[in-house]
Short mmCIF file of C-alpha atoms and ligand atoms in Angstrom, two decimals:
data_model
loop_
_atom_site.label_atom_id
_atom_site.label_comp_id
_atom_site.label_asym_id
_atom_site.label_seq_id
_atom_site.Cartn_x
_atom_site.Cartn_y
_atom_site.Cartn_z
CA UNK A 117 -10.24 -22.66 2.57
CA UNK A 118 -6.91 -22.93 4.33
CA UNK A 119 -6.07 -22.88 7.81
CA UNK A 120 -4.89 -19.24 8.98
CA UNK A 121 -4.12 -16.94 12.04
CA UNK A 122 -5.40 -13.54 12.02
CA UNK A 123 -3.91 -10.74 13.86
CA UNK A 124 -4.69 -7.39 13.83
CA UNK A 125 -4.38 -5.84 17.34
CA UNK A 126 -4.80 -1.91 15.81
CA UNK A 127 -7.28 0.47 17.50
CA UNK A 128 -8.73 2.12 14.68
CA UNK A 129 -10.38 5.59 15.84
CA UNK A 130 -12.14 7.12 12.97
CA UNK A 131 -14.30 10.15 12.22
CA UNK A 132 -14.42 13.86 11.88
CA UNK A 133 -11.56 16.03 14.20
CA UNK A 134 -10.27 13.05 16.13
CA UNK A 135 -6.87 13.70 15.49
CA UNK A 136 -7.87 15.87 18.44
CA UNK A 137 -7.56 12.49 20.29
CA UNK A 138 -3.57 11.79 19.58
CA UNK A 139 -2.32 12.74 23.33
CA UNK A 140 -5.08 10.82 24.87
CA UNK A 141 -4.54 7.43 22.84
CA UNK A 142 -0.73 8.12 23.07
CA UNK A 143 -1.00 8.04 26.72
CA UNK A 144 -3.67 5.13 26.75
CA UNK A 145 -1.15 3.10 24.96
CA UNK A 146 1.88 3.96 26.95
CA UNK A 147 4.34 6.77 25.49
CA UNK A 148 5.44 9.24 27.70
CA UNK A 149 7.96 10.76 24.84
CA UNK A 150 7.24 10.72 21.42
CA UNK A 151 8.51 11.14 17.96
CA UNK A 152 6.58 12.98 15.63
CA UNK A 153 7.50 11.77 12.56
CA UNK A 154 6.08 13.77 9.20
CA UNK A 155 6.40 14.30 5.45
CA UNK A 156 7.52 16.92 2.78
CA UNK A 157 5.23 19.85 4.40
CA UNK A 158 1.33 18.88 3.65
CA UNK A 159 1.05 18.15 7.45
CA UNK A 160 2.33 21.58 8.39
CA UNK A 161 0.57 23.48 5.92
CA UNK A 162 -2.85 21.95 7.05
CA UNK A 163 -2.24 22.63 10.26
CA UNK A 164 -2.75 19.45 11.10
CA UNK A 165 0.77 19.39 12.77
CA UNK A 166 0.19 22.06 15.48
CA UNK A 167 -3.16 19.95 16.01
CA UNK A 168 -1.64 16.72 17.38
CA UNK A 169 1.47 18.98 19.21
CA UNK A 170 -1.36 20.68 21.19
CA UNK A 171 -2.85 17.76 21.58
CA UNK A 172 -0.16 15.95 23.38
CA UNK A 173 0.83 18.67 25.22
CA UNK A 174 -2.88 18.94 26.79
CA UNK A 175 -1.71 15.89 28.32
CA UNK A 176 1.97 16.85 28.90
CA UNK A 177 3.67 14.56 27.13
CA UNK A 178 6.90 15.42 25.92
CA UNK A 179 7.76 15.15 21.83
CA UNK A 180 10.44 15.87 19.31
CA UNK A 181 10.23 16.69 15.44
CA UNK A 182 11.60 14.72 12.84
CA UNK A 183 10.21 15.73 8.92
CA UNK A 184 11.70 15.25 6.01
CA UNK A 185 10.15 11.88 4.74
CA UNK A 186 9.68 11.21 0.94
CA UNK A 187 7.48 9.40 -1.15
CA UNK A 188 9.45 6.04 -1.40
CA UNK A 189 10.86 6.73 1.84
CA UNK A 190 14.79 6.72 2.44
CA UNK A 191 17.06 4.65 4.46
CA UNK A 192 19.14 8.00 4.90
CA UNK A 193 16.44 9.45 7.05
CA UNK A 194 15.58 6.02 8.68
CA UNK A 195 19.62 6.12 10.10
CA UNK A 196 18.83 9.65 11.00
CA UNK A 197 15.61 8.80 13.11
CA UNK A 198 17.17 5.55 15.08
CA UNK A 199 19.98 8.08 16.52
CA UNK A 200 17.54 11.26 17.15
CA UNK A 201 15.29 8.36 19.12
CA UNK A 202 18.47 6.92 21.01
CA UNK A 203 19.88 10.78 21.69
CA UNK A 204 16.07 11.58 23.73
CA UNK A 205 15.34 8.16 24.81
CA UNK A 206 12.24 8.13 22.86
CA UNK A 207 9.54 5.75 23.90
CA UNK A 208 6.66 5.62 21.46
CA UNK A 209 6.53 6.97 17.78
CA UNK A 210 3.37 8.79 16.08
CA UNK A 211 3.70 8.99 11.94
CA UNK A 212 1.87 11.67 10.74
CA UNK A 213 1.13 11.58 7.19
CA UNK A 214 1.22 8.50 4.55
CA UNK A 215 2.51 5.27 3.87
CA UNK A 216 5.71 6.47 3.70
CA UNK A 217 5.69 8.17 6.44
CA UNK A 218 4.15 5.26 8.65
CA UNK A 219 6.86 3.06 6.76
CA UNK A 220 9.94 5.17 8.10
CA UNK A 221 8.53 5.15 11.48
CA UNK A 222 7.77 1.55 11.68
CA UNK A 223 11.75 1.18 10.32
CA UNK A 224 13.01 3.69 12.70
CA UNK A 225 11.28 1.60 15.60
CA UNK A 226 12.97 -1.43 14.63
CA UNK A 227 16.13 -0.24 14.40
CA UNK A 228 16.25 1.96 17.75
CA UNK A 229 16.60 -1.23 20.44
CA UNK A 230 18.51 -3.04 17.22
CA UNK A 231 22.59 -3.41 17.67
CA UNK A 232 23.42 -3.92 13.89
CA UNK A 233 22.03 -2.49 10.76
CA UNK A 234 18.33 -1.82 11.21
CA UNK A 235 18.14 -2.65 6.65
CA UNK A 236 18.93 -6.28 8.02
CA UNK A 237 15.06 -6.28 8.84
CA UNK A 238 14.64 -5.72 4.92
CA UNK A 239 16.91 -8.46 4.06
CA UNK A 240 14.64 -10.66 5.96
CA UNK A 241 15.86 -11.03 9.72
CA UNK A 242 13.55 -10.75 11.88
CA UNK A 243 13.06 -8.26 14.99
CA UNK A 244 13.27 -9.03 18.30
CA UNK A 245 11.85 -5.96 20.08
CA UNK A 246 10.29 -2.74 18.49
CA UNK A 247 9.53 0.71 19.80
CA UNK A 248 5.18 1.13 19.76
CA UNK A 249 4.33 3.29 16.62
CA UNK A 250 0.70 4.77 15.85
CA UNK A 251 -0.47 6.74 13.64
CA UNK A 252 -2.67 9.52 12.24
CA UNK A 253 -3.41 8.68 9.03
CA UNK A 254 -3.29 11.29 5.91
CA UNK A 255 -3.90 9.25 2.44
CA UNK A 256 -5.57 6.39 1.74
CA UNK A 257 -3.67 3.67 0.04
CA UNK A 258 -1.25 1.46 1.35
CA UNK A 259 -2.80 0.15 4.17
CA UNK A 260 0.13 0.96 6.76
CA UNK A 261 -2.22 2.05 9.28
CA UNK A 262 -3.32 -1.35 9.84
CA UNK A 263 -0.34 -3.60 8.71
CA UNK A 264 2.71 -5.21 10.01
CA UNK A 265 4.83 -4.40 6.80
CA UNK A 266 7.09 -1.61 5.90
CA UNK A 267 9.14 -0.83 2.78
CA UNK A 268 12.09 1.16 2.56
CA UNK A 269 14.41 2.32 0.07
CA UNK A 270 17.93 2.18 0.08
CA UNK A 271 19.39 5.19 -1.57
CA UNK A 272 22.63 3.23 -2.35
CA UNK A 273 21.76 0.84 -5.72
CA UNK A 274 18.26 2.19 -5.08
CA UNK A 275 16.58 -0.92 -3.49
CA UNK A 276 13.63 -0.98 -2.36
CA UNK A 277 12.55 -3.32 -0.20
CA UNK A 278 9.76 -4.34 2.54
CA UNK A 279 10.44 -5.81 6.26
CA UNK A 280 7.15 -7.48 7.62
CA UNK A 281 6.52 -8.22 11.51
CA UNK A 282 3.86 -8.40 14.32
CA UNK A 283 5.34 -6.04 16.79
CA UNK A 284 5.53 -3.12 13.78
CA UNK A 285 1.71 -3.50 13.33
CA UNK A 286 0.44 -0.03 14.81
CA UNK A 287 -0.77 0.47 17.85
CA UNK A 288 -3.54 2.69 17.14
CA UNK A 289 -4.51 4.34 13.83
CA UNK A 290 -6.38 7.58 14.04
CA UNK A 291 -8.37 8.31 10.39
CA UNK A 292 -9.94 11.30 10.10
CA UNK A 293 -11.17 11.25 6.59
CA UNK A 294 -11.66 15.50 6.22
CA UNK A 295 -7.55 15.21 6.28
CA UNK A 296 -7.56 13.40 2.80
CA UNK A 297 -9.61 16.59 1.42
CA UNK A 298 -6.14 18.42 0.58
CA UNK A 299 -5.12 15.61 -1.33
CA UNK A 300 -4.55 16.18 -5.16
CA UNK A 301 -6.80 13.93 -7.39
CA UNK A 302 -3.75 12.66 -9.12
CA UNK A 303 -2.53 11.60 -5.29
CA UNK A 304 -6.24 10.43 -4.43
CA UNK A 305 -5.84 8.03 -7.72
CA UNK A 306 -2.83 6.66 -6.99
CA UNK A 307 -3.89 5.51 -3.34
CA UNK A 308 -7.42 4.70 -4.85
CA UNK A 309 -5.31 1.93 -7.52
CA UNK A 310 -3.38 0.79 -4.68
CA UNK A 311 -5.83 -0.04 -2.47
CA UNK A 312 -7.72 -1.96 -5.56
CA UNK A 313 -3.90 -3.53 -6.36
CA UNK A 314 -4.19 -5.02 -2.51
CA UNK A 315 -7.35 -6.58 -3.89
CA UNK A 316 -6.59 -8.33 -6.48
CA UNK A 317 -3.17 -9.32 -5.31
CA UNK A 318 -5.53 -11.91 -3.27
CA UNK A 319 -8.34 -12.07 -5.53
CA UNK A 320 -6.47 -13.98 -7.84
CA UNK A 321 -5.76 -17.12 -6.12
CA UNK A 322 -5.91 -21.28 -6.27
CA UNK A 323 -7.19 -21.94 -3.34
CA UNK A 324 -11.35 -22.68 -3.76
CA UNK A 325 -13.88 -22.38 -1.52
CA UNK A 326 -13.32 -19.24 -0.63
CA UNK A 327 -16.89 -17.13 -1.04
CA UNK A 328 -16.31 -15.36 1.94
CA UNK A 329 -13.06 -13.35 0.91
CA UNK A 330 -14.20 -13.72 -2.73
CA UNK A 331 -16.84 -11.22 -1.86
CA UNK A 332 -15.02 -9.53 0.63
CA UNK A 333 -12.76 -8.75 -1.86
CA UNK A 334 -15.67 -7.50 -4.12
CA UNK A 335 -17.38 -5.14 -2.04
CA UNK A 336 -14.06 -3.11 -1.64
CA UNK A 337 -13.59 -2.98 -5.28
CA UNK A 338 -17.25 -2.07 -6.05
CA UNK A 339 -16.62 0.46 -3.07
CA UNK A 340 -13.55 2.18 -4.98
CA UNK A 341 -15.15 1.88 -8.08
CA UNK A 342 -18.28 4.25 -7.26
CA UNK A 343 -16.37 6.51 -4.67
CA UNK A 344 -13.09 7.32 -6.66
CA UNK A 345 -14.90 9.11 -9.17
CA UNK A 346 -16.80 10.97 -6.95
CA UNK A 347 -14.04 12.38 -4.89
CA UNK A 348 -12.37 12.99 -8.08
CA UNK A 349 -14.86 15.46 -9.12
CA UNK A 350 -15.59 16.56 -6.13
CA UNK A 351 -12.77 16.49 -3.04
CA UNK A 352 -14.58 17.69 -0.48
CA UNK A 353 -16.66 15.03 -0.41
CA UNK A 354 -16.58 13.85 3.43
CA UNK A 355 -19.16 10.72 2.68
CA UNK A 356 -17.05 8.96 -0.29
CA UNK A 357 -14.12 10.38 1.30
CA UNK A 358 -15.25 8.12 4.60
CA UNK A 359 -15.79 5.27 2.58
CA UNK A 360 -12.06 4.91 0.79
CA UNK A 361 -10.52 5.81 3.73
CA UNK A 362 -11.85 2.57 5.81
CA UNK A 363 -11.76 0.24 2.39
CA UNK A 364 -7.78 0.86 2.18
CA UNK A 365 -7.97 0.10 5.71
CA UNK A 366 -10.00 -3.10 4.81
CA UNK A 367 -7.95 -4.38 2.00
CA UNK A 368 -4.84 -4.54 3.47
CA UNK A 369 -5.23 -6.16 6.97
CA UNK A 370 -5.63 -9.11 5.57
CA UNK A 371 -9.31 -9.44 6.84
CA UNK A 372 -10.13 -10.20 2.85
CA UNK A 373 -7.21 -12.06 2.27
CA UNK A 374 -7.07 -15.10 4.61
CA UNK A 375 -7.37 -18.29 4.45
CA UNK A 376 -6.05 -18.11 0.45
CA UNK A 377 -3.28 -17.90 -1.24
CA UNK A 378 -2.22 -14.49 -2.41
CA UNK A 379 0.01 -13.87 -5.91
CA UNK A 380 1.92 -10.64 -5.06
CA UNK A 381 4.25 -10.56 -7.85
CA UNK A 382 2.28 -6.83 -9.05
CA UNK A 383 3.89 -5.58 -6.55
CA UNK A 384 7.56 -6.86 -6.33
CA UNK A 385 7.87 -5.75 -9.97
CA UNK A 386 5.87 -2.34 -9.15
CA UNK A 387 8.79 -1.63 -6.52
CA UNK A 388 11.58 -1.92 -9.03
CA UNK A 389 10.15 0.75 -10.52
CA UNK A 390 9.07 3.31 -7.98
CA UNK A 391 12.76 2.68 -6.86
CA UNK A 392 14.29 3.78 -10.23
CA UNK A 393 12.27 6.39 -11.33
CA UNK A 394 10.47 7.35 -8.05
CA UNK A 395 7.02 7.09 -9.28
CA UNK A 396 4.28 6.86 -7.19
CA UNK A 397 3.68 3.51 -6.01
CA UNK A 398 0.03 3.46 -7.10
CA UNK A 399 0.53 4.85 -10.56
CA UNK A 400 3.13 2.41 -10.73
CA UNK A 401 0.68 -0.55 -9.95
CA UNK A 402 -1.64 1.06 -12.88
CA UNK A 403 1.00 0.36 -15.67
CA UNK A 404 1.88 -3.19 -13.90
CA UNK A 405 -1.21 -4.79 -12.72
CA UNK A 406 -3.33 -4.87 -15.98
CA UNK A 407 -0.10 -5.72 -17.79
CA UNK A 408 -0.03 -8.75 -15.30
CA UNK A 409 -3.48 -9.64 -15.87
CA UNK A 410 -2.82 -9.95 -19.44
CA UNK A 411 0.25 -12.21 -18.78
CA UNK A 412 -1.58 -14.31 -16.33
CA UNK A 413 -5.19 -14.89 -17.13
CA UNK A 414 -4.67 -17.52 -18.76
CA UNK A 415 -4.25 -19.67 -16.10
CA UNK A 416 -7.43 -19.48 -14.40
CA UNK A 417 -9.80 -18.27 -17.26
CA UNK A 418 -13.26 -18.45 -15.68
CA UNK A 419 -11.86 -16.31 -12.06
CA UNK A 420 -10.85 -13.69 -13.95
CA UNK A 421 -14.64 -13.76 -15.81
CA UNK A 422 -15.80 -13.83 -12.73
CA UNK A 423 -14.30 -10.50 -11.76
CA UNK A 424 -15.29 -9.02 -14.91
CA UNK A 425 -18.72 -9.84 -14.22
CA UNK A 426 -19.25 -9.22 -10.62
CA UNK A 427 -16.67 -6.10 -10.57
CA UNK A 428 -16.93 -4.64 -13.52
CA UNK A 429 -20.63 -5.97 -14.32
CA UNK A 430 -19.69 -7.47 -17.91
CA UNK A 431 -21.86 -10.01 -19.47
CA UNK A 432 -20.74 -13.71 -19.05
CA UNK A 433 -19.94 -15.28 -22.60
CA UNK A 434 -20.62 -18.82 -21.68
CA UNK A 435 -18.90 -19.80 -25.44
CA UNK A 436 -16.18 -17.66 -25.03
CA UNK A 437 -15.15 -16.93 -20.95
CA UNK A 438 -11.81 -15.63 -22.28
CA UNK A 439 -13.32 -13.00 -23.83
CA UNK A 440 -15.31 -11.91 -20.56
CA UNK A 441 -11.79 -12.12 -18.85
CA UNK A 442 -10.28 -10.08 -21.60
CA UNK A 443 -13.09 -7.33 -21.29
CA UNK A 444 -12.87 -7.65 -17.66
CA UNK A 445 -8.70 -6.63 -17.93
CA UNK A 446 -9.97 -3.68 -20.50
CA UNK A 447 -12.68 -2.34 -17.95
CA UNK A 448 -9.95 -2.09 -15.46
CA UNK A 449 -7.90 0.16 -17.31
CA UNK A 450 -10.61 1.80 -18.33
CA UNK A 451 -10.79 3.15 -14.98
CA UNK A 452 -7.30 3.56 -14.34
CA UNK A 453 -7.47 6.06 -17.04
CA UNK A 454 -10.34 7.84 -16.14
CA UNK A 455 -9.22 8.54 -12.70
CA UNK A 456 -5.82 9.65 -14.28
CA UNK A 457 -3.33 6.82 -13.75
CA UNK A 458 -0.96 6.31 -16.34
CA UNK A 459 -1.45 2.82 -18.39
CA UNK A 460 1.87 2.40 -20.07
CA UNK A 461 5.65 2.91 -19.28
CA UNK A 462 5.99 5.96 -21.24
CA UNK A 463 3.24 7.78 -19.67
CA UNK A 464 5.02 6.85 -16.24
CA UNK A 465 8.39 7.95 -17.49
CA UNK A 466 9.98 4.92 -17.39
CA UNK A 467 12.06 3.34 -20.14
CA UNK A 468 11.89 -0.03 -22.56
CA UNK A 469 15.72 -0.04 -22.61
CA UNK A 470 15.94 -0.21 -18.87
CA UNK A 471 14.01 -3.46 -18.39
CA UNK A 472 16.91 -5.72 -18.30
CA UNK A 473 17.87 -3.99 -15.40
CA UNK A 474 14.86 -4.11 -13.79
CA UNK A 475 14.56 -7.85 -13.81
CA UNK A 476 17.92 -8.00 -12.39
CA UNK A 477 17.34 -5.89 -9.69
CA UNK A 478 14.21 -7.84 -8.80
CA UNK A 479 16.82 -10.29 -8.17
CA UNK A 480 14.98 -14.39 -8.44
CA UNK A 481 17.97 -15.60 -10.86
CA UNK A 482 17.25 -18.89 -12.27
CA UNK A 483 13.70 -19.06 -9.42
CA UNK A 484 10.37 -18.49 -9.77
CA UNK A 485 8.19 -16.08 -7.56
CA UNK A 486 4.98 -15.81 -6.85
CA UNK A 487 1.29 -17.50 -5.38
CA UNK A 488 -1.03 -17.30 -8.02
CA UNK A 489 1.44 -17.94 -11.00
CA UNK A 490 4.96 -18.50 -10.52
CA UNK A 491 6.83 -16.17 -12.47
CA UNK A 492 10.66 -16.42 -14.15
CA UNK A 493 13.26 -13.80 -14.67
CA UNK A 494 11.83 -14.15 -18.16
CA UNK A 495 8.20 -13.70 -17.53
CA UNK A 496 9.13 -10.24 -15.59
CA UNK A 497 10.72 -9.37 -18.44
CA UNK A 498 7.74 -10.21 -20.31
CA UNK A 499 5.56 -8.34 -18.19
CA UNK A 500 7.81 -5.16 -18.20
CA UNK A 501 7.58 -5.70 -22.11
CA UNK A 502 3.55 -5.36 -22.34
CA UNK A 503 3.51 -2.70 -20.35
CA UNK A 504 5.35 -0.69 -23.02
CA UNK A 505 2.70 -1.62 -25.42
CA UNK A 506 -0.44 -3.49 -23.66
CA UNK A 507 -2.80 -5.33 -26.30
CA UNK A 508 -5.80 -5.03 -23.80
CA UNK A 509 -6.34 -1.23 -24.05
O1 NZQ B 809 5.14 14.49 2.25
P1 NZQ B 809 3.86 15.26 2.25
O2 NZQ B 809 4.07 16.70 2.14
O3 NZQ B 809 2.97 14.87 3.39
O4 NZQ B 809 3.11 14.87 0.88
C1 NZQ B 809 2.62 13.58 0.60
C2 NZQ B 809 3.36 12.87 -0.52
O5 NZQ B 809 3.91 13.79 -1.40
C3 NZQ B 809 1.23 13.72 0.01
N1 NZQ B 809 0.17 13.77 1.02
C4 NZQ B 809 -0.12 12.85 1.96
N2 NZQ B 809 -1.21 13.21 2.63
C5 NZQ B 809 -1.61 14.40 2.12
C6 NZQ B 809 -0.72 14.77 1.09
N3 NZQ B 809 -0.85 15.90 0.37
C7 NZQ B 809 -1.90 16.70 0.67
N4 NZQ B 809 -2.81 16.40 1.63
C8 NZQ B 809 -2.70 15.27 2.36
N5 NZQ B 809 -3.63 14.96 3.29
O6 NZQ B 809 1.04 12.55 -0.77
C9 NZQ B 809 2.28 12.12 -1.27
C10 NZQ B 809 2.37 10.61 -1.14
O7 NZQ B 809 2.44 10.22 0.21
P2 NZQ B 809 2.91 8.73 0.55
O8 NZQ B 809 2.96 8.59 2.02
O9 NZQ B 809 4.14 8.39 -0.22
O10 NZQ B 809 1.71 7.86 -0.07
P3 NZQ B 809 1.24 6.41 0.18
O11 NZQ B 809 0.37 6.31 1.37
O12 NZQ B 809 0.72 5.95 -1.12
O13 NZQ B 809 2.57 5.56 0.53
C11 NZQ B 809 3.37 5.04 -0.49
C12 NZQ B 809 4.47 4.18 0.11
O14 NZQ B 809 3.92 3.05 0.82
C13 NZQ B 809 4.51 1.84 0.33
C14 NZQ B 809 4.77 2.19 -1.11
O15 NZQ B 809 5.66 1.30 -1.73
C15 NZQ B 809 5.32 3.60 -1.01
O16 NZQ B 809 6.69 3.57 -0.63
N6 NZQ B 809 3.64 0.70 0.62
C16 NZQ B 809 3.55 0.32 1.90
C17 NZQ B 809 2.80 -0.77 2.30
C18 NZQ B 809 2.72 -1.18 3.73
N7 NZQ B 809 3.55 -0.63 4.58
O17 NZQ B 809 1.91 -2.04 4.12
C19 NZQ B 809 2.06 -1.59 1.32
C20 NZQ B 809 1.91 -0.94 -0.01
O18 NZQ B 809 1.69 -1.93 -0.99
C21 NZQ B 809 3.05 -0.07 -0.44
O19 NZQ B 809 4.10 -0.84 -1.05
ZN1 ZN B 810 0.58 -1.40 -2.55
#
């Protein structure tokens, strides 16, 4: 195992109606005047909205409204935020909603005590100072809740890329899992596959002598495995509900990731195409992951028959592990496609002639990327390419 540092100063308050709690745990952690920062309308429509206003004013503090935040959120409304914030001297920011809502806010707090261009964060600088953000979480999936990263996209050239850093790590998360019940099983599938993506992103590692995070790692996938399905058929289901909502939670603090290396690259070519075609992130992930699998698993045969075995509870050929990693790889898009994700480029609308610009927008030139495998400009490609037409179906 290697050395590490974990940090993860969130206070996670979780359970049935505590949204009910925003204007206390605002005030516990310091804001006197807040921005409530929100999405396309699902937090309105709930109600959900006029829940947290009345909630802070039961405790007079003063807010102001900023919605408008898409899926693959915008630098447009990030610029948009940082002067709003300046104009009322905000002092504390509560996201209301998803990922990308959590992900504007966190940008938005960098950039309001930030003299230059707040996108200098997502061209790796660093930030010095942040405004506190918390929030009140509506979807499970990316993790945002409980991490210190935040991706943006820029509307200009459609980049999209992340900005990671300590002081944009929430202050408090509140997770009421009844909130995800309005969710729309193809929306509950896509933050399902992410949270499994955040998984296997460290799963697949060199570093040994890790059984700790190894089955770490496991129980949150044998978690989303049984409970996707059942929300699936069934929304209202509080319990499984309950259970997703704290394993996105889980699998992206880092809690199942130290101490390892972590690969990553699923997700840096993922992003090149929820910025071009604005997919969903998750269903995304579903076309790239497996078709990374099948690029990769080569290089470390017998871990990826271990995850067929212990996550997808395949038999171990002992003559043949290839063949258990292979089945392993088929099992997992099995899944994918019985929650609903798309497994191939055309079902996510994306396009085989496009691919050279994808890898050049992913940008490593002559490099190589990546923990578990280091990938080329040419082994992108060659991802992008069986992910048009996967063997391992
Ligand atoms: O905008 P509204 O109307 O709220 O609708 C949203 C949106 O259309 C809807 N939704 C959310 N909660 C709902 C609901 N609809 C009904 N009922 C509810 N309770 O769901 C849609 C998707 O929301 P979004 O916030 O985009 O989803 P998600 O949480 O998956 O976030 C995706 C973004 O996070 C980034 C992704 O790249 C993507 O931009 N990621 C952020 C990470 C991080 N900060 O640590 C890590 C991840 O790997 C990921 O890259
Ligand atoms: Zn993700």
């Amino acid at each position: 195992m290697n050395n590490f540092q974990f940090y993860s100063p969130t206070e996670f308050v979780f359970g049935k109606d505590t949204e009910n709690q925003a204007g206390l745990y605002v005030k516990k952690h310091g804001g006197t005047n807040v921005l409530i920062h929100y999405g396309g309308g699902s937090a309105v429509k709930s109600g959900l909205l006029d829940r947290i206003k009345k909630s802070l004013e039961k405790e007079n503090i003063s807010y102001t409204e900023l919605g408008g935040v898409k899926p693959n959120p915008r630098d447009t409304l990030v610029y948009e935020g940082i002067k709003l914030c300046r104009e009322k001297n905000i002092d504390f920011i509560l996201a209301v909603g998803g990922g990308s809502v959590i992900d504007s806010s966190k940008a938005i707090a960098m950039g309001v005590p930030y003299e230059g261009d707040f996108w200098d964060f997502y061209c790796g600088k660093k930030p010095e100072k942040a405004l506190p953000v918390a929030t009140v979480l509506t979807i499970a999936a990316a993790g945002s809740e409980g991490s210190g990263d935040s991706v943006i996209t820029k509307e200009n050239g459609n980049l999209k890329r992340g900005a990671g850093s300590d002081l944009i790590r929430p202050r408090f998360s509140i997770m009421n899992p009844q909130l995800t019940c309005t969710l729309p099983p193809y929306q509950t599938a896509c933050g399902a596959t992410d949270i499994m993506a955040h998984v296997f992103e460290r799963y697949f590692t060199n570093t040994t002598e890790v059984e700790i995070t190894d089955r770490l790692c496991e129980a949150v996938l044998l978690t989303m495995i049984k409970e996707t399905p059942r929300v699936i058929a069934n929304p209202e289901n509080y319990d499984a509900r309950a259970n997703i909502m704290w394993a996105g939670t889980v699998a992206h603090t880092n809690i199942v990731g130290v101490g390892r290396e972590q690969d990553w690259n699923s997700h840096g070519i993922e992003h090149e195409l929820s910025a071009l075609y604005d997919c969903a992130h998750g269903a995304g992930l579903a076309v790239i992951m497996p078709a990374w699998m099948e690029f990769v698993y080569k290089h470390n045969v017998l871990r990826f028959a271990q995850a067929a075995v212990r996550v997808w509870g395949c038999q171990m050929n002992f003559e043949n592990p290839e063949n258990t990693a292979r089945e392993g790889i088929k099992c997992f898009r099995r899944f994918l496609h019985e929650i609903g994700m798309p497994l191939t480029f055309a079902e996510l609308g994306a396009r085989e002639e496009d691919i050279p610009a994808l890898v050049e927008k992913f940008g490593i030139g002559d490099g190589k990327t990546g923990g578990f495998v280091k990938l080329s400009a040419k082994d992108i490609e060659n991802i992008y390419k069986i992910a048009v037409s996967p063997e391992l179906i």
